Amino acid sequence: MAEPASITAALLANPEGFAEAVKTLAEARGVEIENMKKAIQALSQVRHLVKDMVTEHAMIINISDREVNWYTYNDLTPVKLTTTFTSFMGPYCVVTVHCMGWGAMATYANNQSPGFTVQRNQVYVYDGKYLSLWFTNPYK
């Protein structure tokens, strides 16, 4: 049985396979997606961006029409009021989030609860309400 990282690497190297995976993901969330074409374009950007992704960052793909400012904290930070680690994300865009430290991070859309736990070197999909893990970066 193939390792998940090798499957992901194979999909990223195969434009047709990656496009099919993107379409399947977008269709699975179709009820929540306002503009399917723009969502698929945003997801497809990842194929090119993931190889250049900075180590220790997490990537978030927005497949919604919402603008979000992500506030990211180290998971061990006891009080999460504000941070300098913010990333603005427009509709149907891709951003990376990070903070000082190592291990898990907590990221908040517009610094509002509930927050989401994200791992470094992972790729997530934001549908305007929820943040879901899509895959682990096989190049890191």
C-alpha positions as a Markdown table, in Angstrom:
| # | Residue | x | y | z |
|---|---|---|---|---|
| 1 | Met | 0.0 | 0.0 | 0.0 |
| 2 | Ala | 1.4 | 3.4 | -1.0 |
| 3 | Glu | 2.2 | 6.0 | 1.7 |
| 4 | Pro | -0.1 | 9.1 | 1.7 |
| 5 | Ala | 2.8 | 11.4 | 1.0 |
| 6 | Ser | 3.7 | 9.4 | -2.1 |
| 7 | Ile | 0.1 | 9.5 | -3.3 |
| 8 | Thr | 0.0 | 13.3 | -2.7 |
| 9 | Ala | 3.3 | 13.8 | -4.5 |
| 10 | Ala | 2.0 | 11.7 | -7.5 |
| 11 | Leu | -1.1 | 13.8 | -7.7 |
| 12 | Leu | 0.8 | 17.1 | -7.5 |
| 13 | Ala | 3.1 | 15.9 | -10.3 |
| 14 | Asn | 0.1 | 14.9 | -12.5 |
| 15 | Pro | -2.0 | 17.9 | -13.6 |
| 16 | Glu | -4.9 | 15.7 | -14.8 |
| 17 | Gly | -5.0 | 13.7 | -11.6 |
| 18 | Phe | -4.7 | 16.8 | -9.5 |
| 19 | Ala | -7.5 | 18.5 | -11.4 |
| 20 | Glu | -9.7 | 15.5 | -10.7 |
| 21 | Ala | -8.8 | 15.5 | -7.0 |
| 22 | Val | -9.6 | 19.2 | -6.9 |
| 23 | Lys | -12.9 | 18.7 | -8.6 |
| 24 | Thr | -13.9 | 15.9 | -6.2 |
| 25 | Leu | -13.0 | 18.0 | -3.2 |
| 26 | Ala | -14.9 | 21.0 | -4.5 |
| 27 | Glu | -18.0 | 18.8 | -5.4 |
| 28 | Ala | -17.9 | 17.2 | -2.0 |
| 29 | Arg | -18.3 | 20.7 | -0.5 |
| 30 | Gly | -20.6 | 22.0 | -3.3 |
| 31 | Val | -23.4 | 22.9 | -1.0 |
| 32 | Glu | -21.2 | 25.5 | 0.6 |
| 33 | Ile | -19.4 | 26.9 | -2.4 |
| 34 | Glu | -20.9 | 30.1 | -4.0 |
| 35 | Asn | -18.7 | 30.1 | -7.1 |
| 36 | Met | -17.5 | 26.6 | -8.1 |
| 37 | Lys | -15.2 | 27.8 | -10.9 |
| 38 | Lys | -13.3 | 30.2 | -8.7 |
| 39 | Ala | -13.1 | 27.6 | -5.9 |
| 40 | Ile | -11.5 | 25.1 | -8.3 |
| 41 | Gln | -9.1 | 27.8 | -9.6 |
| 42 | Ala | -8.0 | 28.6 | -6.0 |
| 43 | Leu | -7.5 | 24.9 | -5.2 |
| 44 | Ser | -5.6 | 24.4 | -8.4 |
| 45 | Gln | -3.1 | 27.1 | -7.4 |
| 46 | Val | -1.9 | 24.9 | -4.7 |
| 47 | Arg | -0.3 | 22.5 | -7.1 |
| 48 | His | 2.3 | 25.1 | -8.0 |
| 49 | Leu | 2.6 | 26.8 | -4.6 |
| 50 | Val | 3.1 | 23.7 | -2.4 |
| 51 | Lys | 6.7 | 23.0 | -3.7 |
| 52 | Asp | 7.7 | 26.5 | -2.7 |
| 53 | Met | 5.9 | 26.5 | 0.6 |
| 54 | Val | 8.0 | 27.8 | 3.5 |
| 55 | Thr | 8.8 | 25.1 | 6.0 |
| 56 | Glu | 7.0 | 25.5 | 9.3 |
| 57 | His | 4.0 | 27.3 | 7.7 |
| 58 | Ala | 0.5 | 25.9 | 7.1 |
| 59 | Met | -1.3 | 26.7 | 3.8 |
| 60 | Ile | -5.0 | 27.7 | 3.8 |
| 61 | Ile | -7.0 | 27.7 | 0.6 |
| 62 | Asn | -10.2 | 29.8 | 0.7 |
| 63 | Ile | -12.9 | 28.3 | -1.5 |
| 64 | Ser | -15.5 | 30.9 | -0.3 |
| 65 | Asp | -16.4 | 34.5 | -1.1 |
| 66 | Arg | -15.4 | 35.6 | 2.4 |
| 67 | Glu | -12.4 | 37.8 | 3.2 |
| 68 | Val | -10.6 | 36.6 | 6.4 |
| 69 | Asn | -7.7 | 37.9 | 8.5 |
| 70 | Trp | -6.1 | 34.9 | 10.1 |
| 71 | Tyr | -4.6 | 35.5 | 13.6 |
| 72 | Thr | -2.1 | 32.7 | 14.4 |
| 73 | Tyr | -0.7 | 31.8 | 17.8 |
| 74 | Asn | 1.5 | 29.0 | 19.1 |
| 75 | Asp | -0.7 | 26.3 | 20.6 |
| 76 | Leu | 1.0 | 26.8 | 23.9 |
| 77 | Thr | 0.2 | 30.5 | 24.2 |
| 78 | Pro | -1.9 | 30.8 | 27.3 |
| 79 | Val | -3.8 | 34.0 | 26.4 |
| 80 | Lys | -4.7 | 34.6 | 22.7 |
| 81 | Leu | -5.8 | 38.2 | 22.6 |
| 82 | Thr | -3.7 | 39.6 | 19.7 |
| 83 | Thr | -0.6 | 38.7 | 17.7 |
| 84 | Thr | 1.7 | 40.1 | 15.1 |
| 85 | Phe | 1.3 | 36.9 | 13.1 |
| 86 | Thr | -1.6 | 37.8 | 10.8 |
| 87 | Ser | -2.4 | 36.9 | 7.2 |
| 88 | Phe | -5.0 | 38.5 | 5.1 |
| 89 | Met | -6.9 | 36.2 | 2.7 |
| 90 | Gly | -9.2 | 37.4 | 0.0 |
| 91 | Pro | -12.0 | 35.4 | -1.5 |
| 92 | Tyr | -10.9 | 32.3 | -3.5 |
| 93 | Cys | -7.2 | 32.9 | -2.5 |
| 94 | Val | -4.4 | 31.0 | -0.9 |
| 95 | Val | -2.3 | 32.1 | 2.1 |
| 96 | Thr | 0.2 | 30.6 | 4.5 |
| 97 | Val | 0.0 | 31.1 | 8.3 |
| 98 | His | 2.7 | 30.7 | 10.9 |
| 99 | Cys | 4.0 | 31.9 | 14.2 |
| 100 | Met | 7.0 | 31.6 | 16.4 |
| 101 | Gly | 7.8 | 28.2 | 18.0 |
| 102 | Trp | 7.3 | 24.7 | 16.9 |
| 103 | Gly | 4.5 | 22.2 | 16.8 |
| 104 | Ala | 0.8 | 22.9 | 16.5 |
| 105 | Met | -0.6 | 26.4 | 16.0 |
| 106 | Ala | -4.0 | 27.9 | 16.7 |
| 107 | Thr | -5.4 | 30.2 | 14.0 |
| 108 | Tyr | -8.6 | 32.3 | 14.3 |
| 109 | Ala | -10.6 | 33.8 | 11.5 |
| 110 | Asn | -10.7 | 37.6 | 12.2 |
| 111 | Asn | -9.4 | 36.7 | 15.7 |
| 112 | Gln | -12.8 | 35.3 | 16.7 |
| 113 | Ser | -13.7 | 32.0 | 18.3 |
| 114 | Pro | -13.8 | 29.2 | 17.5 |
| 115 | Gly | -10.2 | 28.8 | 16.6 |
| 116 | Phe | -8.7 | 26.0 | 14.5 |
| 117 | Thr | -5.7 | 23.9 | 15.3 |
| 118 | Val | -3.3 | 23.7 | 12.4 |
| 119 | Gln | -0.1 | 21.7 | 11.9 |
| 120 | Arg | 3.0 | 23.0 | 10.2 |
| 121 | Asn | 3.6 | 21.8 | 6.6 |
| 122 | Gln | -0.1 | 20.9 | 6.1 |
| 123 | Val | -2.6 | 22.2 | 3.5 |
| 124 | Tyr | -6.1 | 23.2 | 4.7 |
| 125 | Val | -9.3 | 24.2 | 2.9 |
| 126 | Tyr | -11.5 | 27.0 | 4.3 |
| 127 | Asp | -15.1 | 27.0 | 3.1 |
| 128 | Gly | -16.3 | 30.2 | 4.8 |
| 129 | Lys | -17.1 | 28.5 | 8.0 |
| 130 | Tyr | -14.9 | 25.5 | 8.7 |
| 131 | Leu | -11.2 | 24.8 | 8.2 |
| 132 | Ser | -10.4 | 21.2 | 7.1 |
| 133 | Leu | -7.1 | 19.4 | 6.5 |
| 134 | Trp | -6.7 | 18.5 | 2.8 |
| 135 | Phe | -3.2 | 17.0 | 2.7 |
| 136 | Thr | 0.3 | 17.0 | 4.2 |
| 137 | Asn | 3.0 | 18.7 | 2.1 |
| 138 | Pro | 5.0 | 15.7 | 0.7 |
| 139 | Tyr | 8.0 | 18.0 | -0.1 |
| 140 | Lys | 8.7 | 19.0 | 3.5 |
